[in-house]
């Protein structure tokens, strides 16, 4: 299985995963979107030395994975490209942040604390985003965005980009398989045919995109996205989820975890 086929398989698996029936899947997409946005906003509000308090915010992804039945192993595998990038974002902090934090008689550079804090921010935000995508289809997500009065142009652009990306990958996979059948003993695509293959891929993608747009017009498309799929009506359960979880996250943010931990260990500066 080549990389393109593997990417298509992962996209299809993610779409299938979003259609499961867990307590989190059955919630209204707007409630899940609002919680995710609020959670990421709370993460960004932490200071660069509030490592202990930020670590406690990992309770939300852990709870979400447990309730929805998602696999941690598959999550890490799908995010394998982004996780190293998150670790590299604050890699220079230990060299530029010269403050010193003392804890239990030991001295620790504050740059290491800010590095792990920044890394945890990215990790928790990435897990929360994955939790939203894995429990909500792309159509339901666009429906929730329109309920928040996000401009219809942006929502349509977001949806069509996702659809055309899948279409582009399918065309590239078909051409890759056809080339492999004509050159069975060759590894990869020879550089001499890169230009012609890229041109053919562009022409085929444009042709398929025109057919797709024509089918949209035949179904009454007029520039507005209307979701006609199954959506659970907003209910008391969604209010309970939104208010209770939002309040729990706010309490996690406001509780003085860092101060209590610092006093417990006799630390200074944090």
mmCIF file with all atom_site columns, C-alpha atoms in Angstrom, residues 22-126:
data_model
loop_
_atom_site.group_PDB
_atom_site.id
_atom_site.type_symbol
_atom_site.label_atom_id
_atom_site.label_alt_id
_atom_site.label_comp_id
_atom_site.label_asym_id
_atom_site.label_entity_id
_atom_site.label_seq_id
_atom_site.pdbx_PDB_ins_code
_atom_site.Cartn_x
_atom_site.Cartn_y
_atom_site.Cartn_z
_atom_site.occupancy
_atom_site.B_iso_or_equiv
_atom_site.pdbx_formal_charge
_atom_site.auth_seq_id
_atom_site.auth_comp_id
_atom_site.auth_asym_id
_atom_site.auth_atom_id
_atom_site.pdbx_PDB_model_num
ATOM 1   C CA . UNK A 1 22  ? -21.452 6.663  21.570 1.00 0.00 ? 22  UNK A CA 1
ATOM 2   C CA . UNK A 1 23  ? -22.844 9.160  24.117 1.00 0.00 ? 23  UNK A CA 1
ATOM 3   C CA . UNK A 1 24  ? -20.438 11.763 22.738 1.00 0.00 ? 24  UNK A CA 1
ATOM 4   C CA . UNK A 1 25  ? -21.288 10.995 19.105 1.00 0.00 ? 25  UNK A CA 1
ATOM 5   C CA . UNK A 1 26  ? -25.009 11.477 19.766 1.00 0.00 ? 26  UNK A CA 1
ATOM 6   C CA . UNK A 1 27  ? -24.605 15.001 21.121 1.00 0.00 ? 27  UNK A CA 1
ATOM 7   C CA . UNK A 1 28  ? -25.498 18.012 19.014 1.00 0.00 ? 28  UNK A CA 1
ATOM 8   C CA . UNK A 1 29  ? -22.493 19.120 16.897 1.00 0.00 ? 29  UNK A CA 1
ATOM 9   C CA . UNK A 1 30  ? -22.849 22.710 18.088 1.00 0.00 ? 30  UNK A CA 1
ATOM 10  C CA . UNK A 1 31  ? -22.393 21.666 21.721 1.00 0.00 ? 31  UNK A CA 1
ATOM 11  C CA . UNK A 1 32  ? -19.209 19.750 20.882 1.00 0.00 ? 32  UNK A CA 1
ATOM 12  C CA . UNK A 1 33  ? -17.869 22.629 18.792 1.00 0.00 ? 33  UNK A CA 1
ATOM 13  C CA . UNK A 1 34  ? -18.491 25.196 21.537 1.00 0.00 ? 34  UNK A CA 1
ATOM 14  C CA . UNK A 1 35  ? -16.795 23.027 24.161 1.00 0.00 ? 35  UNK A CA 1
ATOM 15  C CA . UNK A 1 36  ? -13.776 22.498 21.920 1.00 0.00 ? 36  UNK A CA 1
ATOM 16  C CA . UNK A 1 37  ? -13.420 26.217 21.181 1.00 0.00 ? 37  UNK A CA 1
ATOM 17  C CA . UNK A 1 38  ? -13.798 27.086 24.874 1.00 0.00 ? 38  UNK A CA 1
ATOM 18  C CA . UNK A 1 39  ? -11.271 24.428 25.876 1.00 0.00 ? 39  UNK A CA 1
ATOM 19  C CA . UNK A 1 40  ? -8.639  25.678 23.427 1.00 0.00 ? 40  UNK A CA 1
ATOM 20  C CA . UNK A 1 41  ? -9.262  29.285 24.543 1.00 0.00 ? 41  UNK A CA 1
ATOM 21  C CA . UNK A 1 42  ? -8.715  28.252 28.177 1.00 0.00 ? 42  UNK A CA 1
ATOM 22  C CA . UNK A 1 43  ? -5.495  26.482 27.205 1.00 0.00 ? 43  UNK A CA 1
ATOM 23  C CA . UNK A 1 44  ? -4.173  29.622 25.541 1.00 0.00 ? 44  UNK A CA 1
ATOM 24  C CA . UNK A 1 45  ? -4.901  31.651 28.696 1.00 0.00 ? 45  UNK A CA 1
ATOM 25  C CA . UNK A 1 46  ? -2.325  29.787 30.780 1.00 0.00 ? 46  UNK A CA 1
ATOM 26  C CA . UNK A 1 47  ? 0.967   31.475 31.544 1.00 0.00 ? 47  UNK A CA 1
ATOM 27  C CA . UNK A 1 48  ? 4.229   30.013 30.319 1.00 0.00 ? 48  UNK A CA 1
ATOM 28  C CA . UNK A 1 49  ? 5.160   28.709 33.791 1.00 0.00 ? 49  UNK A CA 1
ATOM 29  C CA . UNK A 1 50  ? 1.802   27.218 34.828 1.00 0.00 ? 50  UNK A CA 1
ATOM 30  C CA . UNK A 1 51  ? 2.846   23.679 33.995 1.00 0.00 ? 51  UNK A CA 1
ATOM 31  C CA . UNK A 1 52  ? 1.053   21.894 36.846 1.00 0.00 ? 52  UNK A CA 1
ATOM 32  C CA . UNK A 1 53  ? -2.266  23.645 36.237 1.00 0.00 ? 53  UNK A CA 1
ATOM 33  C CA . UNK A 1 54  ? -1.985  22.989 32.508 1.00 0.00 ? 54  UNK A CA 1
ATOM 34  C CA . UNK A 1 55  ? -1.290  19.297 33.072 1.00 0.00 ? 55  UNK A CA 1
ATOM 35  C CA . UNK A 1 56  ? -4.620  19.018 34.917 1.00 0.00 ? 56  UNK A CA 1
ATOM 36  C CA . UNK A 1 57  ? -6.412  20.203 31.768 1.00 0.00 ? 57  UNK A CA 1
ATOM 37  C CA . UNK A 1 58  ? -5.552  16.855 30.204 1.00 0.00 ? 58  UNK A CA 1
ATOM 38  C CA . UNK A 1 59  ? -8.514  15.403 32.090 1.00 0.00 ? 59  UNK A CA 1
ATOM 39  C CA . UNK A 1 60  ? -10.839 16.559 29.296 1.00 0.00 ? 60  UNK A CA 1
ATOM 40  C CA . UNK A 1 61  ? -9.172  14.603 26.439 1.00 0.00 ? 61  UNK A CA 1
ATOM 41  C CA . UNK A 1 62  ? -8.864  11.572 28.702 1.00 0.00 ? 62  UNK A CA 1
ATOM 42  C CA . UNK A 1 63  ? -12.574 11.769 29.575 1.00 0.00 ? 63  UNK A CA 1
ATOM 43  C CA . UNK A 1 64  ? -13.570 12.300 25.953 1.00 0.00 ? 64  UNK A CA 1
ATOM 44  C CA . UNK A 1 65  ? -11.591 9.328  24.676 1.00 0.00 ? 65  UNK A CA 1
ATOM 45  C CA . UNK A 1 66  ? -13.031 7.151  27.424 1.00 0.00 ? 66  UNK A CA 1
ATOM 46  C CA . UNK A 1 67  ? -16.666 8.125  26.753 1.00 0.00 ? 67  UNK A CA 1
ATOM 47  C CA . UNK A 1 68  ? -16.435 7.977  22.952 1.00 0.00 ? 68  UNK A CA 1
ATOM 48  C CA . UNK A 1 69  ? -14.491 4.706  22.881 1.00 0.00 ? 69  UNK A CA 1
ATOM 49  C CA . UNK A 1 70  ? -11.697 6.148  20.724 1.00 0.00 ? 70  UNK A CA 1
ATOM 50  C CA . UNK A 1 71  ? -8.360  4.379  20.587 1.00 0.00 ? 71  UNK A CA 1
ATOM 51  C CA . UNK A 1 72  ? -5.332  6.229  21.943 1.00 0.00 ? 72  UNK A CA 1
ATOM 52  C CA . UNK A 1 73  ? -3.061  4.076  19.827 1.00 0.00 ? 73  UNK A CA 1
ATOM 53  C CA . UNK A 1 74  ? -4.803  4.991  16.555 1.00 0.00 ? 74  UNK A CA 1
ATOM 54  C CA . UNK A 1 75  ? -4.915  8.637  17.595 1.00 0.00 ? 75  UNK A CA 1
ATOM 55  C CA . UNK A 1 76  ? -1.159  8.771  18.127 1.00 0.00 ? 76  UNK A CA 1
ATOM 56  C CA . UNK A 1 77  ? -0.605  6.973  14.825 1.00 0.00 ? 77  UNK A CA 1
ATOM 57  C CA . UNK A 1 78  ? -2.782  9.422  12.882 1.00 0.00 ? 78  UNK A CA 1
ATOM 58  C CA . UNK A 1 79  ? -1.118  12.419 14.555 1.00 0.00 ? 79  UNK A CA 1
ATOM 59  C CA . UNK A 1 80  ? 2.397   11.043 14.203 1.00 0.00 ? 80  UNK A CA 1
ATOM 60  C CA . UNK A 1 81  ? 3.439   13.852 11.846 1.00 0.00 ? 81  UNK A CA 1
ATOM 61  C CA . UNK A 1 82  ? 2.134   16.703 13.989 1.00 0.00 ? 82  UNK A CA 1
ATOM 62  C CA . UNK A 1 83  ? 3.299   15.487 17.406 1.00 0.00 ? 83  UNK A CA 1
ATOM 63  C CA . UNK A 1 84  ? 7.049   15.991 16.700 1.00 0.00 ? 84  UNK A CA 1
ATOM 64  C CA . UNK A 1 85  ? 6.310   19.486 15.341 1.00 0.00 ? 85  UNK A CA 1
ATOM 65  C CA . UNK A 1 86  ? 4.602   20.391 18.618 1.00 0.00 ? 86  UNK A CA 1
ATOM 66  C CA . UNK A 1 87  ? 7.674   19.276 20.536 1.00 0.00 ? 87  UNK A CA 1
ATOM 67  C CA . UNK A 1 88  ? 9.929   21.411 18.320 1.00 0.00 ? 88  UNK A CA 1
ATOM 68  C CA . UNK A 1 89  ? 7.927   24.641 18.787 1.00 0.00 ? 89  UNK A CA 1
ATOM 69  C CA . UNK A 1 90  ? 9.456   25.555 22.160 1.00 0.00 ? 90  UNK A CA 1
ATOM 70  C CA . UNK A 1 91  ? 12.764  23.766 21.761 1.00 0.00 ? 91  UNK A CA 1
ATOM 71  C CA . UNK A 1 92  ? 14.723  27.035 22.048 1.00 0.00 ? 92  UNK A CA 1
ATOM 72  C CA . UNK A 1 93  ? 13.084  28.092 25.330 1.00 0.00 ? 93  UNK A CA 1
ATOM 73  C CA . UNK A 1 94  ? 15.689  26.432 27.619 1.00 0.00 ? 94  UNK A CA 1
ATOM 74  C CA . UNK A 1 95  ? 18.432  28.439 25.896 1.00 0.00 ? 95  UNK A CA 1
ATOM 75  C CA . UNK A 1 96  ? 16.772  31.860 25.958 1.00 0.00 ? 96  UNK A CA 1
ATOM 76  C CA . UNK A 1 97  ? 14.826  31.757 29.241 1.00 0.00 ? 97  UNK A CA 1
ATOM 77  C CA . UNK A 1 98  ? 17.498  32.212 31.921 1.00 0.00 ? 98  UNK A CA 1
ATOM 78  C CA . UNK A 1 99  ? 15.241  32.390 34.991 1.00 0.00 ? 99  UNK A CA 1
ATOM 79  C CA . UNK A 1 100 ? 15.737  29.764 37.682 1.00 0.00 ? 100 UNK A CA 1
ATOM 80  C CA . UNK A 1 101 ? 13.077  27.952 39.670 1.00 0.00 ? 101 UNK A CA 1
ATOM 81  C CA . UNK A 1 102 ? 13.987  26.274 42.954 1.00 0.00 ? 102 UNK A CA 1
ATOM 82  C CA . UNK A 1 103 ? 12.014  23.257 44.079 1.00 0.00 ? 103 UNK A CA 1
ATOM 83  C CA . UNK A 1 104 ? 12.904  21.134 47.087 1.00 0.00 ? 104 UNK A CA 1
ATOM 84  C CA . UNK A 1 105 ? 16.421  22.540 47.182 1.00 0.00 ? 105 UNK A CA 1
ATOM 85  C CA . UNK A 1 106 ? 16.991  21.807 43.495 1.00 0.00 ? 106 UNK A CA 1
ATOM 86  C CA . UNK A 1 107 ? 17.401  24.473 40.847 1.00 0.00 ? 107 UNK A CA 1
ATOM 87  C CA . UNK A 1 108 ? 15.653  24.098 37.513 1.00 0.00 ? 108 UNK A CA 1
ATOM 88  C CA . UNK A 1 109 ? 15.832  26.409 34.530 1.00 0.00 ? 109 UNK A CA 1
ATOM 89  C CA . UNK A 1 110 ? 12.489  28.041 33.918 1.00 0.00 ? 110 UNK A CA 1
ATOM 90  C CA . UNK A 1 111 ? 13.092  27.554 30.192 1.00 0.00 ? 111 UNK A CA 1
ATOM 91  C CA . UNK A 1 112 ? 12.426  23.845 30.580 1.00 0.00 ? 112 UNK A CA 1
ATOM 92  C CA . UNK A 1 113 ? 9.147   24.593 32.355 1.00 0.00 ? 113 UNK A CA 1
ATOM 93  C CA . UNK A 1 114 ? 8.041   26.987 29.603 1.00 0.00 ? 114 UNK A CA 1
ATOM 94  C CA . UNK A 1 115 ? 9.068   24.407 27.003 1.00 0.00 ? 115 UNK A CA 1
ATOM 95  C CA . UNK A 1 116 ? 6.921   21.652 28.513 1.00 0.00 ? 116 UNK A CA 1
ATOM 96  C CA . UNK A 1 117 ? 4.082   24.127 29.083 1.00 0.00 ? 117 UNK A CA 1
ATOM 97  C CA . UNK A 1 118 ? 4.080   25.108 25.421 1.00 0.00 ? 118 UNK A CA 1
ATOM 98  C CA . UNK A 1 119 ? 4.293   21.471 24.386 1.00 0.00 ? 119 UNK A CA 1
ATOM 99  C CA . UNK A 1 120 ? 1.326   20.530 26.586 1.00 0.00 ? 120 UNK A CA 1
ATOM 100 C CA . UNK A 1 121 ? -0.735  23.389 25.175 1.00 0.00 ? 121 UNK A CA 1
ATOM 101 C CA . UNK A 1 122 ? -0.230  22.112 21.650 1.00 0.00 ? 122 UNK A CA 1
ATOM 102 C CA . UNK A 1 123 ? -0.780  18.491 22.655 1.00 0.00 ? 123 UNK A CA 1
ATOM 103 C CA . UNK A 1 124 ? -4.040  19.104 24.533 1.00 0.00 ? 124 UNK A CA 1
ATOM 104 C CA . UNK A 1 125 ? -5.358  21.364 21.744 1.00 0.00 ? 125 UNK A CA 1
ATOM 105 C CA . UNK A 1 126 ? -4.489  18.740 19.138 1.00 0.00 ? 126 UNK A CA 1
#
